[in-house]
Short mmCIF file of C-alpha atoms and ligand atoms in Angstrom, two decimals:
data_model
loop_
_atom_site.label_atom_id
_atom_site.label_comp_id
_atom_site.label_asym_id
_atom_site.label_seq_id
_atom_site.Cartn_x
_atom_site.Cartn_y
_atom_site.Cartn_z
CA UNK A 1 93.47 73.35 276.29
CA UNK A 2 90.92 76.06 275.19
CA UNK A 3 87.22 75.84 275.54
CA UNK A 4 85.14 78.10 273.83
CA UNK A 5 80.92 78.79 274.33
CA UNK A 6 79.01 79.94 271.52
CA UNK A 7 75.34 80.83 271.44
CA UNK A 8 72.53 79.01 270.45
CA UNK A 9 70.39 80.42 267.56
CA UNK A 10 70.74 83.15 264.92
CA UNK A 11 74.04 83.74 265.90
CA UNK A 12 75.32 80.24 266.16
CA UNK A 13 74.34 80.06 262.43
CA UNK A 14 76.82 83.09 261.35
CA UNK A 15 79.30 82.21 263.83
CA UNK A 16 80.19 78.90 262.08
CA UNK A 17 80.96 79.94 258.80
CA UNK A 18 83.43 82.97 260.56
CA UNK A 19 85.25 79.98 262.67
CA UNK A 20 85.67 77.42 259.86
CA UNK A 21 87.62 80.43 257.64
CA UNK A 22 89.73 80.17 261.09
CA UNK A 23 90.25 77.12 260.69
CA UNK A 24 87.71 76.02 263.84
CA UNK A 25 85.92 73.09 262.12
CA UNK A 26 82.69 71.87 264.58
CA UNK A 27 81.27 68.56 262.48
CA UNK A 28 77.74 68.20 262.11
CA UNK A 29 77.74 64.73 263.36
CA UNK A 30 78.80 67.31 266.64
CA UNK A 31 76.52 70.01 266.58
CA UNK A 32 73.04 67.52 265.56
CA UNK A 33 74.72 64.93 269.10
CA UNK A 34 73.39 65.48 272.46
CA UNK A 35 76.64 66.47 273.87
CA UNK A 36 77.04 69.50 275.73
CA UNK A 37 80.65 69.79 275.02
CA UNK A 38 81.85 69.85 271.59
CA UNK A 39 84.86 67.98 270.07
CA UNK A 40 86.33 70.22 267.20
CA UNK A 41 89.01 69.21 264.16
CA UNK A 42 91.75 70.72 267.07
CA UNK A 43 92.36 67.85 269.60
CA UNK A 44 93.60 70.94 272.29
CA UNK A 45 89.50 73.15 271.42
CA UNK A 46 86.25 72.59 272.76
CA UNK A 47 83.15 73.86 272.18
CA UNK A 48 80.34 74.69 274.71
CA UNK A 49 76.96 75.68 272.69
CA UNK A 50 74.53 77.96 275.09
CA UNK A 51 71.83 80.61 275.27
CA UNK A 52 73.60 84.04 274.57
CA UNK A 53 72.10 85.24 277.54
CA UNK A 54 74.21 82.25 279.55
CA UNK A 55 77.53 83.18 277.70
CA UNK A 56 78.66 85.75 279.57
CA UNK A 57 78.60 83.75 282.68
CA UNK A 58 80.42 80.58 281.48
CA UNK A 59 83.37 82.99 280.37
CA UNK A 60 83.32 85.39 283.05
CA UNK A 61 83.82 82.35 286.11
CA UNK A 62 86.42 80.84 283.22
CA UNK A 63 83.86 78.26 282.87
CA UNK A 64 85.54 78.58 279.53
CA UNK A 65 87.85 80.78 278.16
CA UNK A 66 86.19 82.72 275.31
CA UNK A 67 83.00 83.15 274.14
CA UNK A 68 80.66 84.68 271.43
CA UNK A 69 77.32 86.54 272.17
CA UNK A 70 75.76 89.83 271.30
CA UNK A 71 76.45 93.34 272.59
CA UNK A 72 72.92 93.50 273.63
CA UNK A 73 73.52 90.82 276.28
CA UNK A 74 77.04 92.12 277.23
CA UNK A 75 75.23 95.93 277.95
CA UNK A 76 72.72 93.91 280.07
CA UNK A 77 75.08 91.51 281.91
CA UNK A 78 77.78 94.22 281.92
CA UNK A 79 81.28 92.86 281.31
CA UNK A 80 82.90 91.81 284.49
CA UNK A 81 85.46 89.84 284.41
CA UNK A 82 86.02 89.61 280.66
CA UNK A 83 87.92 91.45 278.06
CA UNK A 84 85.29 92.18 274.38
CA UNK A 85 88.03 91.77 271.99
CA UNK A 86 86.29 91.76 268.45
CA UNK A 87 83.34 93.01 267.40
CA UNK A 88 81.95 90.56 264.30
CA UNK A 89 79.89 92.36 262.43
CA UNK A 90 77.61 89.57 262.61
CA UNK A 91 73.90 89.28 263.55
CA UNK A 92 73.61 93.01 263.56
CA UNK A 93 70.72 94.55 265.00
CA UNK A 94 69.56 97.56 266.33
CA UNK A 95 68.30 98.11 269.83
CA UNK A 96 65.12 100.39 269.89
CA UNK A 97 62.18 101.84 271.35
CA UNK A 98 59.15 101.42 269.64
CA UNK A 99 55.17 102.28 270.30
CA UNK A 100 51.97 102.14 268.16
CA UNK A 101 52.13 106.04 266.97
CA UNK A 102 55.08 108.93 268.84
CA UNK A 103 52.08 110.21 270.93
CA UNK A 104 52.25 107.17 272.76
CA UNK A 105 55.39 108.31 273.72
CA UNK A 106 54.80 111.40 275.71
CA UNK A 107 54.13 110.60 279.07
CA UNK A 108 54.97 111.76 282.68
CA UNK A 109 56.05 108.38 283.44
CA UNK A 110 56.10 106.04 280.77
CA UNK A 111 55.31 102.12 281.00
CA UNK A 112 58.05 100.64 278.79
CA UNK A 113 58.20 96.07 278.42
CA UNK A 114 61.26 95.10 277.55
CA UNK A 115 63.54 92.54 278.77
CA UNK A 116 66.50 94.57 278.43
CA UNK A 117 66.00 96.16 282.03
CA UNK A 118 68.95 97.89 282.88
CA UNK A 119 70.00 98.65 278.92
CA UNK A 120 66.39 100.23 278.86
CA UNK A 121 66.82 102.04 282.72
CA UNK A 122 69.88 103.90 281.73
CA UNK A 123 68.49 104.72 278.37
CA UNK A 124 65.32 106.88 279.83
CA UNK A 125 67.77 108.02 282.98
CA UNK A 126 70.30 109.87 280.71
CA UNK A 127 67.57 111.64 278.87
CA UNK A 128 65.65 112.38 281.87
CA UNK A 129 62.49 110.51 281.20
CA UNK A 130 60.71 108.65 283.88
CA UNK A 131 59.92 105.50 283.10
CA UNK A 132 58.33 101.86 284.48
CA UNK A 133 60.04 99.11 283.17
CA UNK A 134 57.37 95.64 282.82
CA UNK A 135 59.48 92.83 282.32
CA UNK A 136 58.73 90.50 279.63
CA UNK A 137 60.92 87.02 278.42
CA UNK A 138 59.30 87.13 275.02
CA UNK A 139 56.48 88.23 272.73
CA UNK A 140 57.04 91.95 273.94
CA UNK A 141 54.95 93.41 271.06
CA UNK A 142 51.88 92.34 272.74
CA UNK A 143 51.94 94.53 275.50
CA UNK A 144 51.04 98.02 273.98
CA UNK A 145 48.24 96.25 272.30
CA UNK A 146 46.76 94.87 275.30
CA UNK A 147 47.72 97.81 277.75
CA UNK A 148 50.44 96.45 279.50
CA UNK A 149 52.69 99.33 278.64
CA UNK A 150 52.30 102.85 276.27
CA UNK A 151 55.81 101.34 274.46
CA UNK A 152 58.32 98.36 273.84
CA UNK A 153 62.19 98.18 273.72
CA UNK A 154 63.86 95.61 271.35
CA UNK A 155 66.22 93.80 268.78
CA UNK A 156 64.39 95.09 265.61
CA UNK A 157 66.85 93.81 262.57
CA UNK A 158 64.73 94.15 259.49
CA UNK A 159 61.36 95.29 261.36
CA UNK A 160 59.02 93.16 259.82
CA UNK A 161 57.80 91.86 264.09
CA UNK A 162 57.09 95.10 265.01
CA UNK A 163 55.36 96.33 261.00
CA UNK A 164 53.43 92.87 262.20
CA UNK A 165 52.32 93.83 264.91
CA UNK A 166 51.71 98.00 264.17
CA UNK A 167 54.47 99.50 266.09
CA UNK A 168 57.05 101.67 264.61
CA UNK A 169 60.23 102.17 265.92
CA UNK A 170 60.86 105.82 266.58
CA UNK A 171 64.10 106.03 269.34
CA UNK A 172 67.48 104.65 268.46
CA UNK A 173 68.76 103.04 271.50
CA UNK A 174 72.19 100.83 269.90
CA UNK A 175 73.45 99.72 267.75
CA UNK A 176 74.30 95.79 268.32
CA UNK A 177 76.30 93.01 266.64
CA UNK A 178 77.70 89.97 268.24
CA UNK A 179 80.96 90.64 269.74
CA UNK A 180 84.08 87.64 271.50
CA UNK A 181 84.68 88.27 274.70
CA UNK A 182 87.57 86.39 276.70
CA UNK A 183 87.59 85.44 280.47
CA UNK A 184 90.57 87.63 282.12
CA UNK A 185 92.56 85.11 283.70
CA UNK A 186 92.84 83.05 280.64
CA UNK A 187 93.91 86.17 278.68
CA UNK A 188 96.63 85.88 280.94
CA UNK A 189 97.70 82.23 281.44
CA UNK A 190 96.69 81.43 277.83
CA UNK A 191 98.17 84.58 275.95
CA UNK A 192 100.06 83.07 272.75
CA UNK A 193 97.18 80.67 272.08
CA UNK A 194 94.51 83.81 272.42
CA UNK A 195 96.00 86.25 270.97
CA UNK A 196 96.59 83.72 267.74
CA UNK A 197 92.90 82.98 267.68
CA UNK A 198 91.74 86.44 268.08
CA UNK A 199 94.27 86.53 264.76
CA UNK A 200 92.44 84.12 263.32
CA UNK A 201 89.23 85.27 263.57
CA UNK A 202 89.83 88.96 263.07
CA UNK A 203 91.34 87.60 259.43
CA UNK A 204 88.61 85.98 258.20
CA UNK A 205 86.07 89.02 259.19
P1 AMP B 1 63.15 91.51 262.99
O1 AMP B 1 61.77 91.17 262.49
O2 AMP B 1 63.67 91.10 261.65
O3 AMP B 1 63.35 93.08 262.44
O4 AMP B 1 63.74 90.55 263.99
C1 AMP B 1 63.11 91.13 265.37
C2 AMP B 1 62.77 90.16 266.05
O5 AMP B 1 64.31 89.35 265.95
C3 AMP B 1 62.69 90.62 267.61
O6 AMP B 1 61.88 89.47 268.15
C4 AMP B 1 64.19 90.21 268.08
O7 AMP B 1 64.14 89.85 269.38
C5 AMP B 1 64.80 89.78 267.05
N1 AMP B 1 66.66 89.73 266.40
C6 AMP B 1 66.33 90.43 265.77
N2 AMP B 1 67.73 90.18 266.19
C7 AMP B 1 68.35 89.71 266.19
C8 AMP B 1 70.10 89.40 267.33
N3 AMP B 1 70.83 89.94 266.48
N4 AMP B 1 69.64 88.12 268.00
C9 AMP B 1 68.78 88.05 268.20
N5 AMP B 1 67.51 88.58 268.15
C10 AMP B 1 66.91 89.05 267.52
#
């Protein structure tokens, strides 16, 4: 048996066609059901769908053999006990620093609202910029408006969300896309099966 954890939402939409091309099909009936462990067209492959931030946890602990999640999640979570084996080139975006104006970034201690606490700390530390991080779980764009922070660090795709909230992306931190990850122990014990899936998926890119 091979188990794969997929990320809900935006990533899932782009993952399903890719997997289908690689030979793994999850029927609509399964996707729409309330089941937590989904059957596929292959009797020896099962799929779990969770929030992208939980994917590394399932894979790290060997609850599933493989997973698909965003590089943003992997950078934030760390990659202990898992291999990042493939860049799928889907759900592409950028992790960026955005503010109302460039002047707002000129602070002795910059107040930054983000859910990417570790990536943000690392970025500003490397720049030698002192910062105070305000962890939010959503609606980061609000923080500069209400004086909670000087700037935000968030994912930017089209830039429409920033624009609609009067923010401009000034600094680029990291290029983001979804990655295929594999539990290290599974990679050893199910090597042939996993390698063949990596190859199938790579061929579908
Ligand atoms: P946009 O308005 O197209 O720049 O999209 C920005 C919003 O979508 C922000 O709330 C981001 O957190 C979210 N977002 C953009 N790209 C991704 C992605 N690849 N994965 C998850 N969230 C994303």
